[in-house]
Amino acid sequence: RRLVVAQVFTEPGESAVIWDDPLGCGGLTLTKPEVTAKDGKLVIRSDADARWGISVGDNCLLPVSWDGLVEVVDEPTIEPGRPIVHFRVVDTTLYRKNGRKAGFAARFWGWINGYVHPRMASISVDLHSPVEELREFLPLVLPAAYVGDAEATLASVTLDAVRVEDGALFIDVELTSPDPAPGTVPFEEPPLDVRE
């Protein structure tokens, strides 16, 4: 939720002005985001206040307004070759305030989705720093027999899979540790003493 608020709901009161017609004839604002997980995906449900019309000079013709709920389902994906997680919008549902699905003409549905999808798809998590910290940590715990091949092991660290569960982002990290050189005799690491 912190991630969603920090990247999308950045206006006062945890709101997101998705679109605002400079002539005042239309706008879309989302507020009060609720963030949950479902089937490994991120579900963002927020209050929505929308208005639209046709600007003619200083007038707004045929003004229409709607307030309800917008639910967006984002699927986390890993950027190929880089430790960055992006979120791809896979579903959007509009609800009335009473929780029932809102029935909209395709034009208005497309209008709302056209503004909401790009904003919700802008969520990302850059994991360069944590991956580098992992690469710094691994040599401290690799068995002595592998120290010579540590560079190959560290270079193999990649993000393998990502999912959303229980209010957290879970990321599987994959690494390949080469077999020790032929003839290498493993030895027991001495246990840590109290000071260590």
mmCIF file of C-alpha atoms in Angstrom:
data_model
loop_
_atom_site.group_PDB
_atom_site.id
_atom_site.type_symbol
_atom_site.label_atom_id
_atom_site.label_comp_id
_atom_site.label_asym_id
_atom_site.label_seq_id
_atom_site.Cartn_x
_atom_site.Cartn_y
_atom_site.Cartn_z
ATOM 1 C CA ARG A 1 0.000 0.000 0.000
ATOM 2 C CA ARG A 2 2.865 2.374 0.817
ATOM 3 C CA LEU A 3 4.299 1.746 -2.637
ATOM 4 C CA VAL A 4 0.961 2.458 -4.366
ATOM 5 C CA VAL A 5 0.361 5.662 -2.387
ATOM 6 C CA ALA A 6 3.936 6.899 -2.952
ATOM 7 C CA GLN A 7 3.788 6.359 -6.717
ATOM 8 C CA VAL A 8 0.141 6.951 -7.659
ATOM 9 C CA PHE A 9 -1.878 8.637 -4.889
ATOM 10 C CA THR A 10 0.532 11.535 -4.475
ATOM 11 C CA GLU A 11 -1.909 14.437 -4.111
ATOM 12 C CA PRO A 12 -3.139 15.623 -0.684
ATOM 13 C CA GLY A 13 -5.373 13.221 1.218
ATOM 14 C CA GLU A 14 -3.985 10.180 -0.636
ATOM 15 C CA SER A 15 -5.702 11.170 -3.845
ATOM 16 C CA ALA A 16 -4.737 10.837 -7.491
ATOM 17 C CA VAL A 17 -5.920 13.362 -10.033
ATOM 18 C CA ILE A 18 -5.853 11.082 -13.050
ATOM 19 C CA TRP A 19 -7.154 13.695 -15.464
ATOM 20 C CA ASP A 20 -8.295 17.290 -15.107
ATOM 21 C CA ASP A 21 -9.683 19.280 -18.018
ATOM 22 C CA PRO A 22 -8.158 22.767 -17.813
ATOM 23 C CA LEU A 23 -11.530 24.182 -18.909
ATOM 24 C CA GLY A 24 -13.272 22.422 -16.004
ATOM 25 C CA CYS A 25 -15.430 20.275 -18.283
ATOM 26 C CA GLY A 26 -14.051 16.937 -17.143
ATOM 27 C CA GLY A 27 -11.915 15.210 -14.619
ATOM 28 C CA LEU A 28 -11.216 11.958 -12.834
ATOM 29 C CA THR A 29 -9.955 11.720 -9.260
ATOM 30 C CA LEU A 30 -9.269 8.569 -7.260
ATOM 31 C CA THR A 31 -9.044 8.586 -3.439
ATOM 32 C CA LYS A 32 -8.808 6.274 -0.413
ATOM 33 C CA PRO A 33 -6.933 3.361 -1.988
ATOM 34 C CA GLU A 34 -7.429 -0.082 -0.491
ATOM 35 C CA VAL A 35 -4.729 -2.529 -1.520
ATOM 36 C CA THR A 36 -5.099 -6.296 -1.260
ATOM 37 C CA ALA A 37 -3.670 -9.403 -2.875
ATOM 38 C CA LYS A 38 -5.531 -12.001 -4.903
ATOM 39 C CA ASP A 39 -4.059 -14.920 -6.829
ATOM 40 C CA GLY A 40 -0.570 -13.387 -6.672
ATOM 41 C CA LYS A 41 -1.766 -10.068 -8.103
ATOM 42 C CA LEU A 42 -2.191 -6.590 -6.657
ATOM 43 C CA VAL A 43 -5.795 -5.389 -6.294
ATOM 44 C CA ILE A 44 -6.261 -1.619 -5.877
ATOM 45 C CA ARG A 45 -9.771 -0.401 -5.090
ATOM 46 C CA SER A 46 -10.379 3.314 -4.680
ATOM 47 C CA ASP A 47 -13.200 5.824 -4.567
ATOM 48 C CA ALA A 48 -13.694 7.551 -7.909
ATOM 49 C CA ASP A 49 -15.195 10.890 -8.829
ATOM 50 C CA ALA A 50 -15.593 11.450 -12.569
ATOM 51 C CA ARG A 51 -17.164 14.183 -14.668
ATOM 52 C CA TRP A 52 -17.122 14.771 -18.380
ATOM 53 C CA GLY A 53 -18.808 16.845 -21.009
ATOM 54 C CA ILE A 54 -18.190 18.619 -24.301
ATOM 55 C CA SER A 55 -16.231 21.864 -24.122
ATOM 56 C CA VAL A 56 -17.612 24.540 -26.420
ATOM 57 C CA GLY A 57 -15.916 27.863 -25.816
ATOM 58 C CA ASP A 58 -16.395 28.692 -22.144
ATOM 59 C CA ASN A 59 -19.330 26.300 -21.800
ATOM 60 C CA CYS A 60 -19.561 22.639 -20.890
ATOM 61 C CA LEU A 61 -22.340 20.916 -22.807
ATOM 62 C CA LEU A 62 -24.039 17.694 -21.723
ATOM 63 C CA PRO A 63 -22.176 17.422 -18.424
ATOM 64 C CA VAL A 64 -22.295 13.985 -16.801
ATOM 65 C CA SER A 65 -20.880 13.015 -13.423
ATOM 66 C CA TRP A 66 -20.361 9.702 -11.667
ATOM 67 C CA ASP A 67 -18.969 8.643 -8.335
ATOM 68 C CA GLY A 68 -18.303 5.073 -7.396
ATOM 69 C CA LEU A 69 -15.398 2.666 -7.052
ATOM 70 C CA VAL A 70 -12.655 1.677 -9.445
ATOM 71 C CA GLU A 71 -10.953 -1.674 -8.947
ATOM 72 C CA VAL A 72 -7.716 -2.328 -10.808
ATOM 73 C CA VAL A 73 -5.910 -5.672 -10.851
ATOM 74 C CA ASP A 74 -2.159 -5.364 -11.486
ATOM 75 C CA GLU A 75 0.068 -8.326 -12.267
ATOM 76 C CA PRO A 76 3.703 -8.001 -11.168
ATOM 77 C CA THR A 77 6.302 -8.811 -13.813
ATOM 78 C CA ILE A 78 10.095 -8.732 -13.833
ATOM 79 C CA GLU A 79 11.844 -6.617 -16.443
ATOM 80 C CA PRO A 80 14.016 -8.967 -18.528
ATOM 81 C CA GLY A 81 17.671 -8.709 -17.583
ATOM 82 C CA ARG A 82 17.140 -6.071 -14.889
ATOM 83 C CA PRO A 83 16.133 -6.265 -11.210
ATOM 84 C CA ILE A 84 13.014 -4.130 -11.657
ATOM 85 C CA VAL A 85 9.430 -5.196 -10.986
ATOM 86 C CA HIS A 86 6.702 -3.556 -13.064
ATOM 87 C CA PHE A 87 2.946 -3.890 -12.691
ATOM 88 C CA ARG A 88 0.765 -4.604 -15.719
ATOM 89 C CA VAL A 89 -2.960 -3.852 -15.567
ATOM 90 C CA VAL A 90 -4.860 -7.057 -16.328
ATOM 91 C CA ASP A 91 -8.387 -6.049 -15.294
ATOM 92 C CA THR A 92 -10.459 -3.022 -14.329
ATOM 93 C CA THR A 93 -13.951 -3.037 -12.868
ATOM 94 C CA LEU A 94 -16.187 -0.084 -12.087
ATOM 95 C CA TYR A 95 -18.640 -0.328 -9.188
ATOM 96 C CA ARG A 96 -21.414 1.830 -7.821
ATOM 97 C CA LYS A 97 -21.039 3.032 -4.228
ATOM 98 C CA ASN A 98 -23.274 0.148 -3.120
ATOM 99 C CA GLY A 99 -20.745 -2.369 -4.479
ATOM 100 C CA ARG A 100 -22.732 -3.444 -7.558
ATOM 101 C CA LYS A 101 -21.053 -3.344 -10.950
ATOM 102 C CA ALA A 102 -21.644 -0.102 -12.805
ATOM 103 C CA GLY A 103 -23.253 -0.431 -16.216
ATOM 104 C CA PHE A 104 -21.615 2.028 -18.593
ATOM 105 C CA ALA A 105 -21.716 2.658 -22.277
ATOM 106 C CA ALA A 106 -18.530 1.389 -23.912
ATOM 107 C CA ARG A 107 -17.471 4.965 -24.656
ATOM 108 C CA PHE A 108 -17.411 6.007 -20.999
ATOM 109 C CA TRP A 109 -15.854 2.722 -19.913
ATOM 110 C CA GLY A 110 -13.075 3.228 -22.446
ATOM 111 C CA TRP A 111 -12.661 6.849 -21.383
ATOM 112 C CA ILE A 112 -12.096 5.910 -17.729
ATOM 113 C CA ASN A 113 -9.833 2.951 -18.567
ATOM 114 C CA GLY A 114 -7.831 5.104 -20.971
ATOM 115 C CA TYR A 115 -6.795 7.346 -18.088
ATOM 116 C CA VAL A 116 -6.626 4.821 -15.243
ATOM 117 C CA HIS A 117 -4.579 2.086 -16.940
ATOM 118 C CA PRO A 118 -1.463 4.148 -17.749
ATOM 119 C CA ARG A 119 -1.369 5.597 -14.231
ATOM 120 C CA MET A 120 -1.751 2.216 -12.516
ATOM 121 C CA ALA A 121 0.764 0.636 -14.898
ATOM 122 C CA SER A 122 3.371 3.204 -13.797
ATOM 123 C CA ILE A 123 3.969 1.389 -10.488
ATOM 124 C CA SER A 124 7.433 -0.182 -10.300
ATOM 125 C CA VAL A 125 9.983 -1.383 -7.764
ATOM 126 C CA ASP A 126 13.694 -0.939 -8.484
ATOM 127 C CA LEU A 127 15.625 -3.700 -6.713
ATOM 128 C CA HIS A 128 19.148 -2.813 -7.843
ATOM 129 C CA SER A 129 20.246 -1.954 -4.285
ATOM 130 C CA PRO A 130 18.905 -5.114 -2.588
ATOM 131 C CA VAL A 131 20.412 -7.318 -5.319
ATOM 132 C CA GLU A 132 23.784 -5.616 -4.902
ATOM 133 C CA GLU A 133 23.549 -6.097 -1.116
ATOM 134 C CA LEU A 134 22.858 -9.788 -1.723
ATOM 135 C CA ARG A 135 25.903 -10.010 -3.976
ATOM 136 C CA GLU A 136 28.022 -8.416 -1.217
ATOM 137 C CA PHE A 137 26.606 -10.797 1.395
ATOM 138 C CA LEU A 138 27.011 -14.092 -0.490
ATOM 139 C CA PRO A 139 30.850 -14.260 -0.312
ATOM 140 C CA LEU A 140 30.563 -14.128 3.478
ATOM 141 C CA VAL A 141 28.532 -17.341 3.565
ATOM 142 C CA LEU A 142 29.762 -19.326 0.557
ATOM 143 C CA PRO A 143 31.721 -22.417 1.604
ATOM 144 C CA ALA A 144 35.471 -22.036 1.270
ATOM 145 C CA ALA A 145 35.521 -24.605 -1.559
ATOM 146 C CA TYR A 146 33.510 -22.213 -3.731
ATOM 147 C CA VAL A 147 35.435 -19.017 -3.068
ATOM 148 C CA GLY A 148 37.375 -19.311 -6.323
ATOM 149 C CA ASP A 149 34.112 -19.471 -8.262
ATOM 150 C CA ALA A 150 32.356 -16.753 -6.276
ATOM 151 C CA GLU A 151 32.367 -14.315 -9.203
ATOM 152 C CA ALA A 152 30.443 -16.753 -11.391
ATOM 153 C CA THR A 153 27.951 -17.351 -8.590
ATOM 154 C CA LEU A 154 27.494 -13.626 -7.921
ATOM 155 C CA ALA A 155 27.062 -12.861 -11.618
ATOM 156 C CA SER A 156 24.297 -15.471 -11.830
ATOM 157 C CA VAL A 157 22.032 -13.750 -9.254
ATOM 158 C CA THR A 158 18.730 -12.938 -10.996
ATOM 159 C CA LEU A 159 15.116 -12.341 -10.038
ATOM 160 C CA ASP A 160 13.172 -15.462 -10.961
ATOM 161 C CA ALA A 161 9.509 -14.905 -10.016
ATOM 162 C CA VAL A 162 7.358 -12.305 -8.284
ATOM 163 C CA ARG A 163 3.936 -12.385 -6.633
ATOM 164 C CA VAL A 164 1.850 -10.389 -4.187
ATOM 165 C CA GLU A 165 0.690 -12.096 -0.989
ATOM 166 C CA ASP A 166 -0.522 -10.953 2.408
ATOM 167 C CA GLY A 167 0.252 -7.281 1.849
ATOM 168 C CA ALA A 168 3.824 -7.918 0.723
ATOM 169 C CA LEU A 169 5.752 -8.422 -2.493
ATOM 170 C CA PHE A 170 7.506 -11.805 -2.635
ATOM 171 C CA ILE A 171 10.399 -12.212 -5.042
ATOM 172 C CA ASP A 172 12.226 -15.465 -5.759
ATOM 173 C CA VAL A 173 15.944 -15.037 -6.397
ATOM 174 C CA GLU A 174 17.832 -17.579 -8.458
ATOM 175 C CA LEU A 175 21.567 -18.184 -8.481
ATOM 176 C CA THR A 176 23.835 -20.878 -9.848
ATOM 177 C CA SER A 177 26.778 -22.088 -7.841
ATOM 178 C CA PRO A 178 29.284 -24.087 -9.889
ATOM 179 C CA ASP A 179 30.559 -27.434 -8.663
ATOM 180 C CA PRO A 180 33.886 -27.273 -6.794
ATOM 181 C CA ALA A 181 37.022 -28.121 -8.763
ATOM 182 C CA PRO A 182 37.794 -31.846 -9.069
ATOM 183 C CA GLY A 183 39.758 -33.127 -6.111
ATOM 184 C CA THR A 184 38.501 -30.405 -3.773
ATOM 185 C CA VAL A 185 37.994 -31.848 -0.315
ATOM 186 C CA PRO A 186 35.235 -30.106 1.607
ATOM 187 C CA PHE A 187 35.939 -29.366 5.236
ATOM 188 C CA GLU A 188 33.751 -28.545 8.165
ATOM 189 C CA GLU A 189 33.374 -24.869 8.905
ATOM 190 C CA PRO A 190 34.126 -24.259 12.588
ATOM 191 C CA PRO A 191 31.086 -23.151 14.600
ATOM 192 C CA LEU A 192 30.841 -19.493 15.584
ATOM 193 C CA ASP A 193 31.947 -18.659 19.085
ATOM 194 C CA VAL A 194 29.906 -16.403 21.389
ATOM 195 C CA ARG A 195 31.758 -13.254 20.335
ATOM 196 C CA GLU A 196 31.276 -13.999 16.628
#
